Amino acid sequence: MSVSSSVTIVEVGPRDGLQNEKLTLSPQIRAELINRLAAAGLTRIEAGSFVSPTAVPQMAHTDQTLALVSKQNLRLAVLVPNLRGLADAIAAGAEEIAVFAAASETFSKRNINCSIEQSLERYAAVVAGARRRGVMARGYVSCVLGCPYEGAVDGAAVANVAGALLEMGCFEVSLGDTIGVGAPLQARRLVERVAAVAPLDKIAVHFHDTYGQALANIFACLEAGVRVVDSSVAGLGGCPFAPGAAGNVATEDVVYMLQRMDIETGVSLDRLLAAGAFACAQLNRAPASRVAQAYAAKRRGPADA
Ligand code: HMG
Ligand code: MG
């Protein structure tokens, strides 16, 4: 299959990135980051979560973030674990939510304190409630290429959960390599397997970059016909319930790779780099993005000999 001439990026940095940073940013700074990402041309952005603030304090007050974001030309999504989260998200004006299931029982238990089956029952009610209110719902499957607690994960389990999420009304399912252990051929085969139960235009991919395989995995999935890719500005974050997991693949690195292959993303790399620099300054950390590092070195010029 040939690679599509355009790819949609779902920017997850303000949620997946910031949820696992040591410093908690204020709702105002989170909104400012989202506004800068939108100004860079990103049209789908995950803005935060309506989860327990005890479990993930970095995402507390996502309602305040939503209130401060300029929503023009922007699809903002928020993560929701249950009906309470849905009610709070709707009260805050959310127009898109994401529910998050797993392909591994132990991860499901550690992340959301219930079995996969219980989570799917819970999400069926959440997604139905969302749709009744005109709110779109996305579904995640975590641990699609490996689990921090169970190791190998069966592709059939991934396809089952992905199929169930679509069946209950999710418009798209994002396949999450939560701990970033996958490699390209494995990633491609997984997409092919899920494509047996889901149309390719409903499959997104979500790679963490723990072992440096994320860009190669993305390319393998694009070759398999995927057209929606999740990434996080500056490669921020990780997962609080997946020890050792690195952040998502950096959006700058994905945009650079796609631009160099003449694949349209609608994103300005310069503005994106500026948004990443803003996030890193707020977090007092360096970007994980190799492209951001290379551009910074180029700006500094050759060192004085
Ligand atoms: P639980 O303990 O089973 O639920 O947690 P509970 O109903 O007994 O509630 C426990 C406490 O949470 C109570 O507070 C509730 O009020 C509160 P307390 O009485 O103890 O003070 N609570 C809530 N508060 C705010 N908003 C809510 C909410 N619901 C309950 N919606 C629960 C179950 C799911 C709530 C909890 O485990 C939780 O919030 N977990 C956080 C999960 C999370 O955010 N994980 C990270 C995101 S997943 C991820 O990163 C992977 C992904 O990126 C894809 C990939 O990489 O693969 C998506
Ligand atoms: Mg993730």
mmCIF file of C-alpha atoms and ligand atoms in Angstrom:
data_model
loop_
_atom_site.group_PDB
_atom_site.id
_atom_site.type_symbol
_atom_site.label_atom_id
_atom_site.label_comp_id
_atom_site.label_asym_id
_atom_site.label_seq_id
_atom_site.Cartn_x
_atom_site.Cartn_y
_atom_site.Cartn_z
ATOM 1 C CA MET A 1 0.000 0.000 0.000
ATOM 2 C CA SER A 2 1.344 3.501 -0.777
ATOM 3 C CA VAL A 3 1.777 6.085 1.952
ATOM 4 C CA SER A 4 -0.931 8.770 2.099
ATOM 5 C CA SER A 5 -0.012 12.260 0.881
ATOM 6 C CA SER A 6 -1.402 13.816 4.069
ATOM 7 C CA VAL A 7 -1.372 12.792 7.706
ATOM 8 C CA THR A 8 -3.351 14.164 10.650
ATOM 9 C CA ILE A 9 -1.411 14.662 13.836
ATOM 10 C CA VAL A 10 -3.209 14.391 17.169
ATOM 11 C CA GLU A 11 -1.150 16.454 19.596
ATOM 12 C CA VAL A 12 -1.274 14.768 23.011
ATOM 13 C CA GLY A 13 1.448 16.759 24.786
ATOM 14 C CA PRO A 14 -0.849 18.877 26.971
ATOM 15 C CA ARG A 15 -2.371 15.620 28.309
ATOM 16 C CA ASP A 16 -0.118 12.574 27.820
ATOM 17 C CA GLY A 17 2.993 14.732 28.041
ATOM 18 C CA LEU A 18 2.155 16.920 31.013
ATOM 19 C CA GLN A 19 0.451 14.130 33.002
ATOM 20 C CA ASN A 20 3.856 12.602 33.691
ATOM 21 C CA GLU A 21 6.083 15.631 34.152
ATOM 22 C CA LYS A 22 7.502 16.329 37.622
ATOM 23 C CA LEU A 23 6.342 19.946 37.588
ATOM 24 C CA THR A 24 2.606 20.580 37.457
ATOM 25 C CA LEU A 25 1.769 23.476 35.171
ATOM 26 C CA SER A 26 -1.095 25.813 36.012
ATOM 27 C CA PRO A 27 -4.283 25.664 33.915
ATOM 28 C CA GLN A 28 -3.313 29.083 32.503
ATOM 29 C CA ILE A 29 0.087 27.886 31.266
ATOM 30 C CA ARG A 30 -1.479 24.693 29.882
ATOM 31 C CA ALA A 31 -3.983 26.822 27.937
ATOM 32 C CA GLU A 32 -1.181 29.046 26.665
ATOM 33 C CA LEU A 33 0.670 25.965 25.413
ATOM 34 C CA ILE A 34 -2.466 24.701 23.641
ATOM 35 C CA ASN A 35 -2.993 28.105 22.031
ATOM 36 C CA ARG A 36 0.600 28.076 20.772
ATOM 37 C CA LEU A 37 0.217 24.531 19.409
ATOM 38 C CA ALA A 38 -2.976 25.555 17.630
ATOM 39 C CA ALA A 39 -1.186 28.592 16.188
ATOM 40 C CA ALA A 40 1.411 26.161 14.804
ATOM 41 C CA GLY A 41 -1.368 24.531 12.770
ATOM 42 C CA LEU A 42 -2.296 21.542 14.936
ATOM 43 C CA THR A 43 -6.048 21.032 14.644
ATOM 44 C CA ARG A 44 -6.565 18.117 17.027
ATOM 45 C CA ILE A 45 -5.186 18.558 20.537
ATOM 46 C CA GLU A 46 -5.753 16.613 23.769
ATOM 47 C CA ALA A 47 -6.190 19.302 26.362
ATOM 48 C CA GLY A 48 -6.236 17.309 29.613
ATOM 49 C CA SER A 49 -8.129 14.718 31.641
ATOM 50 C CA PHE A 50 -11.138 14.497 33.898
ATOM 51 C CA VAL A 51 -9.667 11.751 36.077
ATOM 52 C CA SER A 52 -9.009 11.478 39.806
ATOM 53 C CA PRO A 53 -6.698 14.354 40.818
ATOM 54 C CA THR A 54 -5.217 12.033 43.437
ATOM 55 C CA ALA A 55 -4.202 9.597 40.682
ATOM 56 C CA VAL A 56 -2.927 12.278 38.264
ATOM 57 C CA PRO A 57 -2.503 15.651 39.990
ATOM 58 C CA GLN A 58 -0.902 17.216 36.895
ATOM 59 C CA MET A 59 -4.297 17.133 35.141
ATOM 60 C CA ALA A 60 -6.339 18.749 37.927
ATOM 61 C CA HIS A 61 -8.420 21.767 36.866
ATOM 62 C CA THR A 62 -8.631 20.788 33.206
ATOM 63 C CA ASP A 63 -11.973 22.648 33.220
ATOM 64 C CA GLN A 64 -10.062 25.898 33.778
ATOM 65 C CA THR A 65 -7.692 25.075 30.925
ATOM 66 C CA LEU A 66 -10.618 24.482 28.564
ATOM 67 C CA ALA A 67 -12.184 27.792 29.539
ATOM 68 C CA LEU A 68 -9.005 29.658 28.579
ATOM 69 C CA VAL A 69 -8.352 28.046 25.207
ATOM 70 C CA SER A 70 -9.314 29.753 21.979
ATOM 71 C CA LYS A 71 -11.336 27.041 20.194
ATOM 72 C CA GLN A 72 -11.303 28.384 16.642
ATOM 73 C CA ASN A 73 -10.422 25.746 14.025
ATOM 74 C CA LEU A 74 -9.551 23.365 16.821
ATOM 75 C CA ARG A 75 -10.810 19.970 17.947
ATOM 76 C CA LEU A 76 -9.978 19.683 21.626
ATOM 77 C CA ALA A 77 -10.330 16.328 23.349
ATOM 78 C CA VAL A 78 -10.174 15.334 27.012
ATOM 79 C CA LEU A 79 -9.588 11.944 28.618
ATOM 80 C CA VAL A 80 -12.538 10.586 30.597
ATOM 81 C CA PRO A 81 -12.481 7.370 32.707
ATOM 82 C CA ASN A 82 -16.128 7.150 33.829
ATOM 83 C CA LEU A 83 -19.557 8.831 33.855
ATOM 84 C CA ARG A 84 -18.422 11.326 36.464
ATOM 85 C CA GLY A 85 -15.576 12.393 34.167
ATOM 86 C CA LEU A 86 -18.004 12.682 31.267
ATOM 87 C CA ALA A 87 -20.368 14.903 33.264
ATOM 88 C CA ASP A 88 -17.469 17.140 34.324
ATOM 89 C CA ALA A 89 -16.114 17.270 30.757
ATOM 90 C CA ILE A 90 -19.500 18.236 29.316
ATOM 91 C CA ALA A 91 -20.013 20.860 32.040
ATOM 92 C CA ALA A 92 -16.634 22.316 31.002
ATOM 93 C CA GLY A 93 -17.767 22.510 27.367
ATOM 94 C CA ALA A 94 -15.799 19.565 25.970
ATOM 95 C CA GLU A 95 -16.878 18.563 22.476
ATOM 96 C CA GLU A 96 -14.711 15.459 22.236
ATOM 97 C CA ILE A 97 -13.702 12.893 24.825
ATOM 98 C CA ALA A 98 -11.373 9.895 24.822
ATOM 99 C CA VAL A 99 -11.891 6.697 26.782
ATOM 100 C CA PHE A 100 -8.897 4.489 27.486
ATOM 101 C CA ALA A 101 -8.958 0.719 27.719
ATOM 102 C CA ALA A 102 -6.028 -1.710 27.697
ATOM 103 C CA ALA A 103 -5.099 -4.988 26.054
ATOM 104 C CA SER A 104 -3.447 -6.176 29.275
ATOM 105 C CA GLU A 105 -5.435 -7.092 32.400
ATOM 106 C CA THR A 106 -2.741 -6.027 34.861
ATOM 107 C CA PHE A 107 -2.272 -2.634 33.215
ATOM 108 C CA SER A 108 -6.030 -2.098 33.191
ATOM 109 C CA LYS A 109 -6.186 -2.833 36.910
ATOM 110 C CA ARG A 110 -3.226 -0.563 37.734
ATOM 111 C CA ASN A 111 -4.334 2.282 35.489
ATOM 112 C CA ILE A 112 -8.083 2.422 36.041
ATOM 113 C CA ASN A 113 -8.661 -0.126 38.822
ATOM 114 C CA CYS A 114 -10.893 -2.532 36.909
ATOM 115 C CA SER A 115 -10.691 -5.449 34.484
ATOM 116 C CA ILE A 116 -10.763 -4.981 30.708
ATOM 117 C CA GLU A 117 -14.337 -6.286 30.595
ATOM 118 C CA GLN A 118 -15.492 -3.956 33.356
ATOM 119 C CA SER A 119 -13.787 -1.033 31.605
ATOM 120 C CA LEU A 120 -15.576 -1.810 28.333
ATOM 121 C CA GLU A 121 -18.938 -1.949 30.135
ATOM 122 C CA ARG A 122 -18.175 1.373 31.792
ATOM 123 C CA TYR A 123 -17.036 2.948 28.536
ATOM 124 C CA ALA A 124 -20.102 1.754 26.634
ATOM 125 C CA ALA A 125 -22.197 3.894 29.002
ATOM 126 C CA VAL A 126 -19.749 6.813 28.755
ATOM 127 C CA VAL A 127 -19.637 6.747 24.943
ATOM 128 C CA ALA A 128 -23.432 6.394 24.654
ATOM 129 C CA GLY A 129 -23.875 9.322 27.068
ATOM 130 C CA ALA A 130 -21.385 11.403 25.109
ATOM 131 C CA ARG A 131 -23.058 10.704 21.783
ATOM 132 C CA ARG A 132 -26.469 11.576 23.166
ATOM 133 C CA ARG A 133 -25.039 14.997 23.963
ATOM 134 C CA GLY A 134 -23.398 15.381 20.564
ATOM 135 C CA VAL A 135 -19.920 14.782 22.004
ATOM 136 C CA MET A 136 -17.548 12.687 19.885
ATOM 137 C CA ALA A 137 -15.693 9.822 21.550
ATOM 138 C CA ARG A 138 -12.280 8.413 20.703
ATOM 139 C CA GLY A 139 -11.038 5.103 22.113
ATOM 140 C CA TYR A 140 -7.550 4.114 23.191
ATOM 141 C CA VAL A 141 -6.124 0.644 23.536
ATOM 142 C CA SER A 142 -3.016 0.666 25.738
ATOM 143 C CA CYS A 143 -0.140 -1.833 25.854
ATOM 144 C CA VAL A 144 -0.718 -2.953 22.269
ATOM 145 C CA LEU A 145 2.878 -4.117 21.763
ATOM 146 C CA GLY A 146 3.815 -4.999 25.321
ATOM 147 C CA CYS A 147 2.843 -4.501 28.950
ATOM 148 C CA PRO A 148 5.095 -3.318 31.795
ATOM 149 C CA TYR A 149 3.638 -6.016 34.050
ATOM 150 C CA GLU A 150 2.760 -8.929 31.724
ATOM 151 C CA GLY A 151 5.345 -8.611 28.944
ATOM 152 C CA ALA A 152 4.113 -9.831 25.551
ATOM 153 C CA VAL A 153 0.560 -8.926 24.556
ATOM 154 C CA ASP A 154 -1.570 -10.988 22.188
ATOM 155 C CA GLY A 155 -2.579 -9.157 18.989
ATOM 156 C CA ALA A 156 -5.979 -10.869 19.186
ATOM 157 C CA ALA A 157 -6.622 -9.158 22.531
ATOM 158 C CA VAL A 158 -5.762 -5.790 20.960
ATOM 159 C CA ALA A 159 -8.104 -6.403 18.015
ATOM 160 C CA ASN A 160 -10.914 -7.469 20.393
ATOM 161 C CA VAL A 161 -10.670 -4.330 22.505
ATOM 162 C CA ALA A 162 -10.296 -2.089 19.421
ATOM 163 C CA GLY A 163 -13.354 -3.729 17.840
ATOM 164 C CA ALA A 164 -15.372 -3.305 21.043
ATOM 165 C CA LEU A 165 -14.496 0.399 21.285
ATOM 166 C CA LEU A 166 -15.586 1.036 17.705
ATOM 167 C CA GLU A 167 -18.714 -1.057 18.165
ATOM 168 C CA MET A 168 -19.798 1.041 21.147
ATOM 169 C CA GLY A 169 -19.529 4.196 19.001
ATOM 170 C CA CYS A 170 -15.977 5.502 19.145
ATOM 171 C CA PHE A 171 -15.191 7.321 15.893
ATOM 172 C CA GLU A 172 -11.545 6.237 15.992
ATOM 173 C CA VAL A 173 -9.342 3.905 17.964
ATOM 174 C CA SER A 174 -5.768 4.812 18.855
ATOM 175 C CA LEU A 175 -3.351 1.916 19.306
ATOM 176 C CA GLY A 176 -1.005 2.792 22.158
ATOM 177 C CA ASP A 177 2.478 1.381 22.538
ATOM 178 C CA THR A 178 2.354 2.706 26.080
ATOM 179 C CA ILE A 179 5.859 1.629 27.051
ATOM 180 C CA GLY A 180 7.475 2.104 23.646
ATOM 181 C CA VAL A 181 8.769 -1.443 23.214
ATOM 182 C CA GLY A 182 7.463 -2.221 19.714
ATOM 183 C CA ALA A 183 9.484 -2.501 16.507
ATOM 184 C CA PRO A 184 8.380 -1.696 12.940
ATOM 185 C CA LEU A 185 7.355 -5.060 11.504
ATOM 186 C CA GLN A 186 5.527 -5.961 14.701
ATOM 187 C CA ALA A 187 3.736 -2.590 14.602
ATOM 188 C CA ARG A 188 2.787 -3.074 10.968
ATOM 189 C CA ARG A 189 1.450 -6.585 11.592
ATOM 190 C CA LEU A 190 -0.596 -5.307 14.480
ATOM 191 C CA VAL A 191 -2.197 -2.635 12.286
ATOM 192 C CA GLU A 192 -2.993 -5.297 9.688
ATOM 193 C CA ARG A 193 -4.551 -7.444 12.386
ATOM 194 C CA VAL A 194 -6.699 -4.612 13.746
ATOM 195 C CA ALA A 195 -7.629 -3.621 10.185
ATOM 196 C CA ALA A 196 -9.440 -6.947 9.962
ATOM 197 C CA VAL A 197 -11.990 -5.598 12.498
ATOM 198 C CA ALA A 198 -11.754 -1.855 11.821
ATOM 199 C CA PRO A 199 -11.550 0.330 8.716
ATOM 200 C CA LEU A 200 -8.061 1.787 8.309
ATOM 201 C CA ASP A 201 -9.385 5.332 8.435
ATOM 202 C CA LYS A 202 -10.546 4.663 12.006
ATOM 203 C CA ILE A 203 -7.143 3.485 13.223
ATOM 204 C CA ALA A 204 -4.619 5.892 14.774
ATOM 205 C CA VAL A 205 -1.230 5.026 16.212
ATOM 206 C CA HIS A 206 0.302 6.256 19.457
ATOM 207 C CA PHE A 207 3.944 5.462 20.099
ATOM 208 C CA HIS A 208 6.028 6.200 23.149
ATOM 209 C CA ASP A 209 9.723 6.343 22.330
ATOM 210 C CA THR A 210 11.392 4.428 25.143
ATOM 211 C CA TYR A 211 13.567 2.316 22.849
ATOM 212 C CA GLY A 212 13.919 4.893 20.046
ATOM 213 C CA GLN A 213 11.671 2.957 17.664
ATOM 214 C CA ALA A 214 8.757 5.365 17.416
ATOM 215 C CA LEU A 215 9.512 7.074 14.082
ATOM 216 C CA ALA A 216 10.334 3.762 12.420
ATOM 217 C CA ASN A 217 7.117 2.291 13.835
ATOM 218 C CA ILE A 218 5.106 5.236 12.549
ATOM 219 C CA PHE A 219 6.561 4.872 9.075
ATOM 220 C CA ALA A 220 5.755 1.153 9.063
ATOM 221 C CA CYS A 221 2.151 1.942 10.061
ATOM 222 C CA LEU A 222 1.852 4.682 7.404
ATOM 223 C CA GLU A 223 2.940 2.099 4.858
ATOM 224 C CA ALA A 224 0.162 -0.129 6.173
ATOM 225 C CA GLY A 225 -2.335 2.673 5.419
ATOM 226 C CA VAL A 226 -2.665 4.541 8.742
ATOM 227 C CA ARG A 227 -3.273 8.296 8.397
ATOM 228 C CA VAL A 228 -3.643 9.543 11.986
ATOM 229 C CA VAL A 229 -0.623 9.767 14.284
ATOM 230 C CA ASP A 230 -0.480 10.822 17.949
ATOM 231 C CA SER A 231 2.568 12.698 19.197
ATOM 232 C CA SER A 232 3.649 15.029 21.961
ATOM 233 C CA VAL A 233 5.407 18.362 21.553
ATOM 234 C CA ALA A 234 9.041 18.159 22.721
ATOM 235 C CA GLY A 235 8.483 14.444 23.400
ATOM 236 C CA LEU A 236 7.108 15.333 26.821
ATOM 237 C CA GLY A 237 5.796 12.869 29.316
ATOM 238 C CA GLY A 238 5.306 9.165 29.749
ATOM 239 C CA CYS A 239 2.688 7.235 31.662
ATOM 240 C CA PRO A 240 2.360 7.368 35.461
ATOM 241 C CA PHE A 241 1.172 3.738 35.454
ATOM 242 C CA ALA A 242 3.930 2.399 33.172
ATOM 243 C CA PRO A 243 7.231 2.626 35.083
ATOM 244 C CA GLY A 244 10.187 3.563 32.871
ATOM 245 C CA ALA A 245 8.079 4.537 29.858
ATOM 246 C CA ALA A 246 9.477 7.511 27.946
ATOM 247 C CA GLY A 247 7.377 10.284 26.497
ATOM 248 C CA ASN A 248 5.478 10.056 23.247
ATOM 249 C CA VAL A 249 7.339 10.460 20.011
ATOM 250 C CA ALA A 250 8.059 14.183 19.638
ATOM 251 C CA THR A 251 5.696 16.082 17.341
ATOM 252 C CA GLU A 252 8.643 18.067 15.940
ATOM 253 C CA ASP A 253 10.325 14.824 14.866
ATOM 254 C CA VAL A 254 7.159 13.480 13.239
ATOM 255 C CA VAL A 255 6.504 16.761 11.401
ATOM 256 C CA TYR A 256 10.113 16.942 10.189
ATOM 257 C CA MET A 257 10.021 13.350 8.930
ATOM 258 C CA LEU A 258 6.708 13.867 7.140
ATOM 259 C CA GLN A 259 7.741 17.212 5.623
ATOM 260 C CA ARG A 260 10.938 15.660 4.277
ATOM 261 C CA MET A 261 8.773 13.006 2.602
ATOM 262 C CA ASP A 262 6.395 15.646 1.134
ATOM 263 C CA ILE A 263 3.543 14.438 3.317
ATOM 264 C CA GLU A 264 1.224 17.299 4.266
ATOM 265 C CA THR A 265 0.492 17.924 7.975
ATOM 266 C CA GLY A 266 -0.590 21.574 7.960
ATOM 267 C CA VAL A 267 1.885 22.249 10.777
ATOM 268 C CA SER A 268 4.512 25.004 10.799
ATOM 269 C CA LEU A 269 7.713 23.468 12.139
ATOM 270 C CA ASP A 270 9.067 26.863 13.267
ATOM 271 C CA ARG A 271 5.995 27.660 15.320
ATOM 272 C CA LEU A 272 5.911 24.145 16.703
ATOM 273 C CA LEU A 273 9.543 24.431 17.794
ATOM 274 C CA ALA A 274 8.656 27.689 19.537
ATOM 275 C CA ALA A 275 5.724 26.003 21.333
ATOM 276 C CA GLY A 276 8.036 23.177 22.414
ATOM 277 C CA ALA A 277 10.606 25.667 23.698
ATOM 278 C CA PHE A 278 7.836 27.395 25.675
ATOM 279 C CA ALA A 279 6.750 24.081 27.250
ATOM 280 C CA CYS A 280 10.318 23.113 28.122
ATOM 281 C CA ALA A 281 11.037 26.530 29.679
ATOM 282 C CA GLN A 282 7.930 26.145 31.871
ATOM 283 C CA LEU A 283 8.960 22.624 32.866
ATOM 284 C CA ASN A 284 12.628 23.495 33.322
ATOM 285 C CA ARG A 285 13.708 20.625 31.097
ATOM 286 C CA ALA A 286 15.331 20.058 27.715
ATOM 287 C CA PRO A 287 13.264 18.854 24.751
ATOM 288 C CA ALA A 288 13.435 15.122 23.990
ATOM 289 C CA SER A 289 12.888 16.038 20.328
ATOM 290 C CA ARG A 290 15.997 15.381 18.242
ATOM 291 C CA VAL A 291 14.803 17.936 15.695
ATOM 292 C CA ALA A 292 14.448 20.592 18.425
ATOM 293 C CA GLN A 293 17.969 19.773 19.623
ATOM 294 C CA ALA A 294 19.374 19.967 16.091
ATOM 295 C CA TYR A 295 17.688 23.309 15.353
ATOM 296 C CA ALA A 296 18.915 24.725 18.677
ATOM 297 C CA ALA A 297 22.479 23.661 17.835
ATOM 298 C CA LYS A 298 22.177 25.196 14.369
ATOM 299 C CA ARG A 299 20.964 28.474 15.884
ATOM 300 C CA ARG A 300 23.904 28.525 18.297
ATOM 301 C CA GLY A 301 26.276 28.070 15.340
ATOM 302 C CA PRO A 302 29.707 26.442 15.438
ATOM 303 C CA ALA A 303 31.346 26.558 18.868
ATOM 304 C CA ASP A 304 34.276 28.994 19.210
ATOM 305 C CA ALA A 305 37.461 27.028 18.717
HETATM 306 P P1 HMG B 1 -11.317 4.044 41.557
HETATM 307 O O1 HMG B 1 -10.566 4.177 42.821
HETATM 308 O O2 HMG B 1 -11.641 2.683 41.092
HETATM 309 O O3 HMG B 1 -12.671 4.856 41.509
HETATM 310 O O4 HMG B 1 -10.505 4.855 40.436
HETATM 311 P P2 HMG B 1 -13.653 5.397 42.574
HETATM 312 O O5 HMG B 1 -14.933 5.634 41.873
HETATM 313 O O6 HMG B 1 -13.618 4.514 43.805
HETATM 314 O O7 HMG B 1 -13.029 6.817 42.982
HETATM 315 C C1 HMG B 1 -11.800 6.999 43.666
HETATM 316 C C2 HMG B 1 -11.601 8.478 43.909
HETATM 317 O O8 HMG B 1 -11.463 9.154 42.676
HETATM 318 C C3 HMG B 1 -12.774 9.162 44.610
HETATM 319 O O9 HMG B 1 -12.254 10.258 45.346
HETATM 320 C C4 HMG B 1 -13.590 9.701 43.469
HETATM 321 O O10 HMG B 1 -14.376 10.817 43.824
HETATM 322 C C5 HMG B 1 -12.502 10.119 42.525
HETATM 323 P P3 HMG B 1 -12.066 10.187 46.941
HETATM 324 O O11 HMG B 1 -13.436 9.924 47.472
HETATM 325 O O12 HMG B 1 -11.118 9.039 47.180
HETATM 326 O O13 HMG B 1 -11.489 11.513 47.287
HETATM 327 N N1 HMG B 1 -12.924 10.101 41.122
HETATM 328 C C6 HMG B 1 -12.790 11.149 40.288
HETATM 329 N N2 HMG B 1 -12.320 12.379 40.485
HETATM 330 C C7 HMG B 1 -12.320 13.211 39.403
HETATM 331 N N3 HMG B 1 -12.770 12.839 38.197
HETATM 332 C C8 HMG B 1 -13.245 11.604 37.982
HETATM 333 C C9 HMG B 1 -13.273 10.701 39.063
HETATM 334 N N4 HMG B 1 -13.688 9.425 39.173
HETATM 335 C C10 HMG B 1 -13.459 9.071 40.445
HETATM 336 N N5 HMG B 1 -13.659 11.262 36.766
HETATM 337 C C11 HMG B 1 -10.339 5.947 38.304
HETATM 338 C C12 HMG B 1 -10.842 4.754 39.084
HETATM 339 C C13 HMG B 1 -10.379 5.576 36.853
HETATM 340 C C14 HMG B 1 -11.219 7.145 38.579
HETATM 341 C C15 HMG B 1 -8.892 6.282 38.753
HETATM 342 O O14 HMG B 1 -8.125 5.101 38.739
HETATM 343 C C16 HMG B 1 -8.223 7.296 37.857
HETATM 344 O O15 HMG B 1 -8.633 8.433 37.737
HETATM 345 N N6 HMG B 1 -7.132 6.901 37.235
HETATM 346 C C17 HMG B 1 -6.343 7.773 36.362
HETATM 347 C C18 HMG B 1 -6.055 7.059 35.108
HETATM 348 C C19 HMG B 1 -5.210 7.930 34.187
HETATM 349 O O16 HMG B 1 -5.453 9.099 33.977
HETATM 350 N N7 HMG B 1 -4.150 7.314 33.626
HETATM 351 C C20 HMG B 1 -3.263 7.968 32.698
HETATM 352 C C21 HMG B 1 -3.907 8.085 31.346
HETATM 353 S S1 HMG B 1 -3.906 6.561 30.408
HETATM 354 C C22 HMG B 1 -2.524 6.690 29.396
HETATM 355 O O17 HMG B 1 -1.730 7.584 29.599
HETATM 356 C C23 HMG B 1 -2.369 5.781 28.213
HETATM 357 C C24 HMG B 1 -2.676 6.482 26.897
HETATM 358 O O18 HMG B 1 -1.835 7.604 26.704
HETATM 359 C C25 HMG B 1 -2.485 5.509 25.731
HETATM 360 C C26 HMG B 1 -1.135 4.807 25.754
HETATM 361 O O19 HMG B 1 -0.089 5.433 25.885
HETATM 362 O O20 HMG B 1 -1.202 3.583 25.596
HETATM 363 C C27 HMG B 1 -4.112 6.963 26.848
HETATM 364 MG MG MG B 2 0.255 7.478 25.968
#
